Coordinates of N, CA, C and O in Angstrom, one line a residue:
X20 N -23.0 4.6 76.6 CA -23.2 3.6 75.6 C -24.7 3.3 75.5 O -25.5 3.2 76.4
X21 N -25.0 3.2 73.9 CA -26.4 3.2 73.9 C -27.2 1.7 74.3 O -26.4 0.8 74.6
X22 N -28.6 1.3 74.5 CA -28.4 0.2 74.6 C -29.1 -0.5 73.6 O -30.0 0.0 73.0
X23 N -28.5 -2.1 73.4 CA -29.4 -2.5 71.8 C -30.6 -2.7 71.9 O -31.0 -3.0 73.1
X24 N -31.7 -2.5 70.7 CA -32.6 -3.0 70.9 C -32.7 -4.2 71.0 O -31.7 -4.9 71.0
X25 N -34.0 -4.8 71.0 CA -34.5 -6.3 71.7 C -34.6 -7.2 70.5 O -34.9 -8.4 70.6
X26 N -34.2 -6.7 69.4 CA -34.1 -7.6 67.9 C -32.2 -7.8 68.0 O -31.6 -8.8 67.6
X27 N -31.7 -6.9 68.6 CA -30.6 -7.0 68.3 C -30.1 -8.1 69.8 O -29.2 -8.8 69.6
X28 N -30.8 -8.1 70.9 CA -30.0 -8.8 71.7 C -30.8 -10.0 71.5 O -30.5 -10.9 72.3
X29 N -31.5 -10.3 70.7 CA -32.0 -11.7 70.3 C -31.1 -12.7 69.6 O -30.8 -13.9 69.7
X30 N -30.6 -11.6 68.6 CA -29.8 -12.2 67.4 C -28.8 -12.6 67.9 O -28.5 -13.8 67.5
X31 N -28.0 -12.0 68.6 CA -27.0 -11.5 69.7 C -26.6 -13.2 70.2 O -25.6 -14.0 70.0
X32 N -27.9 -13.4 71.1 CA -28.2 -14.5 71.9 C -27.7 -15.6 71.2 O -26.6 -16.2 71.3
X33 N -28.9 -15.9 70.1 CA -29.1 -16.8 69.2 C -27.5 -17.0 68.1 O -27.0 -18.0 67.6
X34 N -27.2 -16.2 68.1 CA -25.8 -16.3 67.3 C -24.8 -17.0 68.2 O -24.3 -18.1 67.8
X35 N -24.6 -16.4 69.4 CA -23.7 -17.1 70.8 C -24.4 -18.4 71.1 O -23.7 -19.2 71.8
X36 N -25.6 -18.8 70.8 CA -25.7 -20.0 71.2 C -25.8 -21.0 70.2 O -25.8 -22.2 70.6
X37 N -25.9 -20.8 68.7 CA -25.7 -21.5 67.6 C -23.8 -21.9 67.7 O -23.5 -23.0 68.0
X38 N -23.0 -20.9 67.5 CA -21.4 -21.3 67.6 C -21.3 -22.4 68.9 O -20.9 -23.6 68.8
X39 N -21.8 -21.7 70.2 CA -21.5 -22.4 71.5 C -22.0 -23.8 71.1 O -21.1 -24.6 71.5
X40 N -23.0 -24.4 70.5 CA -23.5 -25.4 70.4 C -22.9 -26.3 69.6 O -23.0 -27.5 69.9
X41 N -22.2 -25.7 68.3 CA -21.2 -26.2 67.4 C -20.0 -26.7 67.8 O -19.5 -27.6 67.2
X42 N -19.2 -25.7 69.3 CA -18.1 -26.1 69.6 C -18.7 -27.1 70.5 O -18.0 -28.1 70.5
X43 N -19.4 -27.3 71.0 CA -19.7 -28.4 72.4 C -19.9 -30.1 71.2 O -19.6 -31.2 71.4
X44 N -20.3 -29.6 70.5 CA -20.8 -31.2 69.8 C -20.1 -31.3 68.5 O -20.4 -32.3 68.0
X45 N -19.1 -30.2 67.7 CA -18.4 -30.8 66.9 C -17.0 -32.1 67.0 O -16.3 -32.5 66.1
X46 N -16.9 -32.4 67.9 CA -15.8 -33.8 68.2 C -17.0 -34.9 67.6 O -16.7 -35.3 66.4
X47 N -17.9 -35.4 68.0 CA -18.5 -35.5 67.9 C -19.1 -36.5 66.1 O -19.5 -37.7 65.9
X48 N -19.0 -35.4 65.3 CA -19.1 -35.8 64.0 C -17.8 -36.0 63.0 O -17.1 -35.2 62.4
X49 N -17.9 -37.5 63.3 CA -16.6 -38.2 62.1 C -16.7 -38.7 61.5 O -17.3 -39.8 61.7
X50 N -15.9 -38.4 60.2 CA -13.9 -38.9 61.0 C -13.9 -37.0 60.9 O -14.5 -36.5 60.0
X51 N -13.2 -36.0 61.8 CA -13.0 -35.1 62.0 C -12.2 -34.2 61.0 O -11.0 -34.3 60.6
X52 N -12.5 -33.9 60.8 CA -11.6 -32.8 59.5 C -12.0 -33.2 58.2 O -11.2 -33.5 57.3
X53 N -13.3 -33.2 58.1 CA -13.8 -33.9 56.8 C -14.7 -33.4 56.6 O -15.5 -33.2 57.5
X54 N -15.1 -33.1 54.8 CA -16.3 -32.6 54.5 C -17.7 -33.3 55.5 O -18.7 -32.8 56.0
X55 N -17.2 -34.8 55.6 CA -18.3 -35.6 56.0 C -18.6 -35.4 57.3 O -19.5 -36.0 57.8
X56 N -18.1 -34.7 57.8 CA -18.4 -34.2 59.6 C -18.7 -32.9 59.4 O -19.3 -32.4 60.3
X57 N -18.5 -32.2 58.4 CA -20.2 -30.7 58.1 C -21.1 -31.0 57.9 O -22.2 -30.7 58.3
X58 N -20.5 -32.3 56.6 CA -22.4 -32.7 56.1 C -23.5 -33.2 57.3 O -24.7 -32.9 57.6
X59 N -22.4 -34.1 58.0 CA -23.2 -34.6 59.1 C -23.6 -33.5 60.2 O -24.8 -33.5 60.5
X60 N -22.9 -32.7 60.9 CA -23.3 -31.5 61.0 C -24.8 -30.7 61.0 O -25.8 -30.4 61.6
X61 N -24.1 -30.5 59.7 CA -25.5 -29.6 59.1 C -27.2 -31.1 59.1 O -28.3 -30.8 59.5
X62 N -26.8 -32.2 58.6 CA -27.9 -32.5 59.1 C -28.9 -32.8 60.2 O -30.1 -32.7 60.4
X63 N -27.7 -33.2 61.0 CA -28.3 -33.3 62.8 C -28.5 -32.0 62.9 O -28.9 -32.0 64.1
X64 N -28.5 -30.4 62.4 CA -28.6 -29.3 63.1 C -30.1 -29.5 61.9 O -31.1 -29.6 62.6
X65 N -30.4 -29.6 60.6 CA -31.5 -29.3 60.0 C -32.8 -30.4 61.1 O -33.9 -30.1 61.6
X66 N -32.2 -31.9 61.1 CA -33.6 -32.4 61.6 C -33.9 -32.2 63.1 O -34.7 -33.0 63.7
X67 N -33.4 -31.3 63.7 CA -33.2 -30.8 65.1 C -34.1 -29.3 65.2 O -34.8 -28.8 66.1
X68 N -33.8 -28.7 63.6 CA -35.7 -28.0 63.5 C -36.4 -28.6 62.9 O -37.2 -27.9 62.3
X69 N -36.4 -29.6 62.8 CA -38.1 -30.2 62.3 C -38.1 -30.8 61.1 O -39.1 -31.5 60.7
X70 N -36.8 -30.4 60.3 CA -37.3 -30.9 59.0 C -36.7 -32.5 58.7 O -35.8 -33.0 59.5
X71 N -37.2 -33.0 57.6 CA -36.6 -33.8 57.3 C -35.1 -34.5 57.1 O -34.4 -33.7 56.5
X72 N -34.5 -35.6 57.3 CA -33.7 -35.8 56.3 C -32.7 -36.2 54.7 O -31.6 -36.6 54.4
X73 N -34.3 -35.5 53.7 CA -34.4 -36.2 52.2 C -33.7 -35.0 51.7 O -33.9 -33.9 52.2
X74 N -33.2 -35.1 50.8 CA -32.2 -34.2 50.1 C -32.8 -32.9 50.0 O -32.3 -31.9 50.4
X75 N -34.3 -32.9 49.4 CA -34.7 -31.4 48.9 C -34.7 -30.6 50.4 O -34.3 -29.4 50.5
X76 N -35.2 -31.5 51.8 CA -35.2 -30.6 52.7 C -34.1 -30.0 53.3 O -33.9 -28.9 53.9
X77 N -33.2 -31.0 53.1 CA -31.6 -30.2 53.5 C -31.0 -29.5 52.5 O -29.8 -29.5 52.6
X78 N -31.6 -28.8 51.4 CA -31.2 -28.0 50.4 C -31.8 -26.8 50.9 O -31.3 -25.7 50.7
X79 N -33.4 -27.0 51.8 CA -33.8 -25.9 51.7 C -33.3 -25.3 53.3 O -33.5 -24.1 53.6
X80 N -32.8 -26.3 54.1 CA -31.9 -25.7 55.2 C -31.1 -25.1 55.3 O -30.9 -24.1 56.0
X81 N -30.2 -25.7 54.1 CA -28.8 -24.9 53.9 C -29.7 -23.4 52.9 O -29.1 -22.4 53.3
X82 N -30.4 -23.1 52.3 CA -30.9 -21.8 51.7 C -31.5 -21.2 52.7 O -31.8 -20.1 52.2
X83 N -31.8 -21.2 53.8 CA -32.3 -20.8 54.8 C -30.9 -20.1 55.3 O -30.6 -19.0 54.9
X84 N -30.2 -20.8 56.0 CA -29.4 -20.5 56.6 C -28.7 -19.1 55.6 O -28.6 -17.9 55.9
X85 N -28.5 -19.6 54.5 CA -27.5 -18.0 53.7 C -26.5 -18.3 54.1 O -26.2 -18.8 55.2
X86 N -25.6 -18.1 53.2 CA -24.0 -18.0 52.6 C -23.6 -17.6 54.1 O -23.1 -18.4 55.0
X87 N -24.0 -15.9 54.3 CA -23.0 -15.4 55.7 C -23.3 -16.1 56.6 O -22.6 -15.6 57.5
X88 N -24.0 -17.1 57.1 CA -24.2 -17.8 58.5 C -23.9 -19.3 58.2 O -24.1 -20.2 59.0
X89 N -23.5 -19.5 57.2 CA -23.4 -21.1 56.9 C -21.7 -20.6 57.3 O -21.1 -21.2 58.2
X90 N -21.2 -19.9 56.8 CA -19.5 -19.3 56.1 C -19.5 -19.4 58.3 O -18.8 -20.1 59.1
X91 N -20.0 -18.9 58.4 CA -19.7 -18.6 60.1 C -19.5 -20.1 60.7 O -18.5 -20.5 61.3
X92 N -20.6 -20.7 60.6 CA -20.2 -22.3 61.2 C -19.6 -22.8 61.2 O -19.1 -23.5 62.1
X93 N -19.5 -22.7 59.8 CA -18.4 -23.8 59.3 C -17.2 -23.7 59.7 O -16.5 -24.6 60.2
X94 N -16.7 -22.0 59.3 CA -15.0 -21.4 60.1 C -15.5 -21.7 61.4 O -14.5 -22.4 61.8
X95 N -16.3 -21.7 62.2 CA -16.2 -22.2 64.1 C -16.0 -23.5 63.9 O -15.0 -24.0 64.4
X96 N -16.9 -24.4 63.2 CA -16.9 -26.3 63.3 C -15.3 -26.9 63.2 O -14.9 -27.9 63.7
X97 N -14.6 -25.9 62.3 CA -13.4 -26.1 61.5 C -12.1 -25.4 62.3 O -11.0 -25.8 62.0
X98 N -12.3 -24.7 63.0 CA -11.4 -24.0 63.9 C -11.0 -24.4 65.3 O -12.0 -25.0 65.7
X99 N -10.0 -24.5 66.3 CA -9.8 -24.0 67.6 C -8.5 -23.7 68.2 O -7.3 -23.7 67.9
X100 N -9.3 -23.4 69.1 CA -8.2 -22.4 69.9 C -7.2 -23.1 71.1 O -7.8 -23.5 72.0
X101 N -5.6 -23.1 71.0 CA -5.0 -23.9 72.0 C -4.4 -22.4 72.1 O -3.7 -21.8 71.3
X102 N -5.0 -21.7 73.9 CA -4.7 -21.3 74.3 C -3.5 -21.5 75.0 O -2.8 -20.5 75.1
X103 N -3.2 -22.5 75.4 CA -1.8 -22.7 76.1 C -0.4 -22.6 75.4 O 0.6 -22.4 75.9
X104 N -0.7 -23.0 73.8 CA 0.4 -23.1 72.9 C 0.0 -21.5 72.0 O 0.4 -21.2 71.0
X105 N -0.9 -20.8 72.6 CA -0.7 -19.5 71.6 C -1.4 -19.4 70.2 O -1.2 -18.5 69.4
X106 N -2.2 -20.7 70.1 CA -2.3 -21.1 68.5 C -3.8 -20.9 68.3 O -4.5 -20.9 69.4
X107 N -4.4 -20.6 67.1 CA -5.2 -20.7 66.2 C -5.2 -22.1 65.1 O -4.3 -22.3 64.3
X108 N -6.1 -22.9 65.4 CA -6.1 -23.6 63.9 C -7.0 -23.7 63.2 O -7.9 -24.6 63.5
X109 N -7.1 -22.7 62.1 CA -8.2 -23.4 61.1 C -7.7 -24.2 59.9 O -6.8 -24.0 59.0
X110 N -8.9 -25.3 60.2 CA -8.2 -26.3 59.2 C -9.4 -27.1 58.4 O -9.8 -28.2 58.8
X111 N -10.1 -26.4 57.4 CA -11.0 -26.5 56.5 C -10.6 -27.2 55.7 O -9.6 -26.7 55.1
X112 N -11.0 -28.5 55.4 CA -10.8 -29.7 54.0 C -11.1 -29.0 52.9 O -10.7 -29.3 51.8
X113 N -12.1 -27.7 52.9 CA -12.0 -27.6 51.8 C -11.2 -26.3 51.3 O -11.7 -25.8 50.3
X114 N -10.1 -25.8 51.8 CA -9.3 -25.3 51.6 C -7.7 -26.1 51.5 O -7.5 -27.0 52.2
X115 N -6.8 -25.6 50.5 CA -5.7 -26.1 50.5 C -4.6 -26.6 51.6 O -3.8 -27.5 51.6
X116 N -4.8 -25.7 52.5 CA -3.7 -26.0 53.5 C -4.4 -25.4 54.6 O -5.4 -24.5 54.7
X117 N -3.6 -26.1 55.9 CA -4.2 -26.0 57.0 C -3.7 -25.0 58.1 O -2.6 -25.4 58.6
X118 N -4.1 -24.0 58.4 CA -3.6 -22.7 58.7 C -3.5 -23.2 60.4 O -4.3 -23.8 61.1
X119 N -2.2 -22.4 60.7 CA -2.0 -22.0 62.1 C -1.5 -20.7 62.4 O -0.4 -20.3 61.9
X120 N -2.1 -19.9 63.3 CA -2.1 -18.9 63.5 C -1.1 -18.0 64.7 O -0.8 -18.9 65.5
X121 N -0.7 -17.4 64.9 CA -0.4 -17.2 66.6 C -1.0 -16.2 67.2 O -1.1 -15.2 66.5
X122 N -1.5 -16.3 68.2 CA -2.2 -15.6 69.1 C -1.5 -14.6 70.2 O -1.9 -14.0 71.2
X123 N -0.5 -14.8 69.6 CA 0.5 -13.8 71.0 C 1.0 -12.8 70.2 O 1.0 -12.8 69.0
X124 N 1.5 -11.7 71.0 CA 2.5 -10.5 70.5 C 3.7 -11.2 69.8 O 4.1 -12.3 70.3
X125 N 4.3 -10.6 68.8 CA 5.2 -10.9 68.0 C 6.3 -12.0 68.6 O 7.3 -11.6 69.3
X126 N 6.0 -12.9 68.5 CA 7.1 -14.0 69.2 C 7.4 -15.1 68.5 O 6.8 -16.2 68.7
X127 N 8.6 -15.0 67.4 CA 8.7 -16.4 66.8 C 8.5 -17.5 67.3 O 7.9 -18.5 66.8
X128 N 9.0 -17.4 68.7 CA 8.8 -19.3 69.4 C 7.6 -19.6 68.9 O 7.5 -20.7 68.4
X129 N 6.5 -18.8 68.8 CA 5.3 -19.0 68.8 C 5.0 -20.4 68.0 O 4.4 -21.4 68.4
X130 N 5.8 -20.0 66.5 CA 5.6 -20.4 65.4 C 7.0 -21.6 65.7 O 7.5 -21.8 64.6
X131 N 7.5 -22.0 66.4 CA 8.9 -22.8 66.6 C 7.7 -24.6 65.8 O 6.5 -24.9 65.9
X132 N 8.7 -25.1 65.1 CA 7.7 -25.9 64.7 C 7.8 -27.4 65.2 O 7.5 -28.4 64.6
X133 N 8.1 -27.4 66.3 CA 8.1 -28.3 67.3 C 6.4 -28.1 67.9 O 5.4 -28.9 67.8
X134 N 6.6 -26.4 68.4 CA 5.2 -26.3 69.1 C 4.0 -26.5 68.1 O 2.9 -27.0 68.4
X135 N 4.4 -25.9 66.4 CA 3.1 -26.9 65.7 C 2.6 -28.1 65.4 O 1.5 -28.5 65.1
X136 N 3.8 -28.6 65.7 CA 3.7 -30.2 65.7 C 2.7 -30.7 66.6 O 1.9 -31.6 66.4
X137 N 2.8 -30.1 67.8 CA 2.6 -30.5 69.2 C 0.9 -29.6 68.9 O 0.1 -30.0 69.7
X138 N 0.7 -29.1 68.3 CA -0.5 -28.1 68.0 C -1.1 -29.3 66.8 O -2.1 -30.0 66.6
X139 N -0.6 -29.2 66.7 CA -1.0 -30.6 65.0 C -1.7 -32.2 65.4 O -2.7 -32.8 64.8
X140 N -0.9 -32.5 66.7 CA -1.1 -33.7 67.2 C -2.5 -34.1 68.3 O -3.3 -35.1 68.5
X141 N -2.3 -32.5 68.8 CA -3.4 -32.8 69.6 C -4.5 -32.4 69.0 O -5.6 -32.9 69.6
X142 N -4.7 -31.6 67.9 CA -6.3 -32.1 67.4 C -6.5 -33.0 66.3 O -7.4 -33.1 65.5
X143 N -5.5 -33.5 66.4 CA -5.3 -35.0 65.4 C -5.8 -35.0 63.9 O -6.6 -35.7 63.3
X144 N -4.6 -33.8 63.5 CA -4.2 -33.4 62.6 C -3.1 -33.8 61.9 O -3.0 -33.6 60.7
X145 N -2.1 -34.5 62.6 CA -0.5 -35.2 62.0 C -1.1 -36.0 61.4 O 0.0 -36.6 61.2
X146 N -1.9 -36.7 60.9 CA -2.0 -37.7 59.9 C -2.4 -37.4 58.5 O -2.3 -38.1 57.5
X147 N -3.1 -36.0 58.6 CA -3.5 -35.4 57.4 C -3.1 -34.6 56.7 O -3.6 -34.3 55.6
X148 N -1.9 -33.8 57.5 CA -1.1 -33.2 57.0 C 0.4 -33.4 56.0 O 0.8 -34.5 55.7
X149 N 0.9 -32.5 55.5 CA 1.8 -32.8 55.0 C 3.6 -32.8 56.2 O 4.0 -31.7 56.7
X150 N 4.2 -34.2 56.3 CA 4.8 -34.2 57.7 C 6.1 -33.0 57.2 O 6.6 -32.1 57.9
X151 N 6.5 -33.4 55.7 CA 7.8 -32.5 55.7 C 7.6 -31.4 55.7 O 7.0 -30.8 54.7
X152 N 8.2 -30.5 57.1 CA 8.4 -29.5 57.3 C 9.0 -28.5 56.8 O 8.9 -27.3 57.2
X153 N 9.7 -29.0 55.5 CA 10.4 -27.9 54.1 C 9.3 -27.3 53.6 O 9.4 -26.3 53.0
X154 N 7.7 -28.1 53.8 CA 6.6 -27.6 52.7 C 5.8 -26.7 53.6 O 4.8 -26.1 53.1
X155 N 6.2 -26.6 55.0 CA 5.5 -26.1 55.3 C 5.8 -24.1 55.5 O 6.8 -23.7 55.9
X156 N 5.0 -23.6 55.3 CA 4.6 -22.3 55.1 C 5.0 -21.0 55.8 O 4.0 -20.3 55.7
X157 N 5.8 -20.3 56.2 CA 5.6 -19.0 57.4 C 5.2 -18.5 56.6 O 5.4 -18.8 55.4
X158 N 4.2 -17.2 57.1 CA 3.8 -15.8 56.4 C 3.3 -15.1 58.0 O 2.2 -15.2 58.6
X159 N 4.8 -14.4 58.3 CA 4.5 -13.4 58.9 C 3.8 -14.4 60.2 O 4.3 -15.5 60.2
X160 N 2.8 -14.2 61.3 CA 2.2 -14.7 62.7 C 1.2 -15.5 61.8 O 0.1 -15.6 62.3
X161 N 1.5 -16.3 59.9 CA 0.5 -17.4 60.1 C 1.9 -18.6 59.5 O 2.9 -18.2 58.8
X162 N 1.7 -19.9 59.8 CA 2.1 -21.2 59.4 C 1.4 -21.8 58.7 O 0.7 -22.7 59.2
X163 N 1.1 -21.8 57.1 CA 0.7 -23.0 56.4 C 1.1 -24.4 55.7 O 2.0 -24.4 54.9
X164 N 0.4 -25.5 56.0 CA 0.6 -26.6 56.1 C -0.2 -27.0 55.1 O -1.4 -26.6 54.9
X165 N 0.6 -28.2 53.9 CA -0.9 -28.3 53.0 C -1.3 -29.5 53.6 O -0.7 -30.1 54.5
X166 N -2.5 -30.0 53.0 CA -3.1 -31.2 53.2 C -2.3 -32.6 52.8 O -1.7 -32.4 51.7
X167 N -2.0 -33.9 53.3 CA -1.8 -34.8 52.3 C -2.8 -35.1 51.0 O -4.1 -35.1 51.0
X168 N -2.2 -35.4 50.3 CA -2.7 -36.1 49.2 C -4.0 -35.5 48.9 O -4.6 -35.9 48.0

């Protein structure tokens, strides 16, 4: 195996420690599952390099950053993982419905919708969701759930 160069294990770094930093302090910005906990987000991450907090400078943070690395944050800020229940959730406000995933080899229990409930609850998600479970979704190892209201 070849080894990377020193641009590549920078990026490398810096990429693993932008996400890692996002998962440690996204609880953090609320009310959770809300555009208003990216916005806030992204500005505690812009005046944390230096710039201001007046509109044009957080326009030109977010143009800095670029589509493909903003797209990356935001699916990490918006996402996690309950390894113990098998699950994936991403659950982006600004998408229609709030995806659960399964993470195991082919196992309906996975998807038993007790355990999403229980997947739902603990990242305190049952209030925002839609509760009747007739609306909610299988496709194949994903479960979608729309938003309320």
């Amino acid at each position: 195996m070849s080894r990377p160069d020193p641009e590549q294990l920078q990026g490398t770094l810096v990429d693993f420690a932008l996400l890692e930093l996002i998962r440690q302090h996204r609880e953090s910005f609320q009310p959770l599952w809300s555009v208003d906990s990216w916005a806030k987000l992204m500005i505690w991450l812009s005046l944390n390099c230096g710039l201001s907090g007046e509109r044009d400078s957080l326009e030109h943070f977010a143009a800095a950053l670029g589509e493909r690395i903003t797209s990356r944050l935001r699916r990490t800020f918006f996402e996690r993982e309950l390894a113990d229940l098998e699950l994936q959730v991403l659950a982006d406000p600004a998408e229609q419905q709030v995806l659960l995933l399964s993470q195991a080899p082919p196992d309906p229990a996975v998807l038993d919708p007790e355990r999403l409930a229980r997947a739902l609850e603990r990242v305190e998600l049952t209030d925002l969701v839609v509760a009747d479970r007739s609306r909610w979704q299988q496709l194949e190892a994903v479960v979608a759930i729309p938003w309320k209201g």
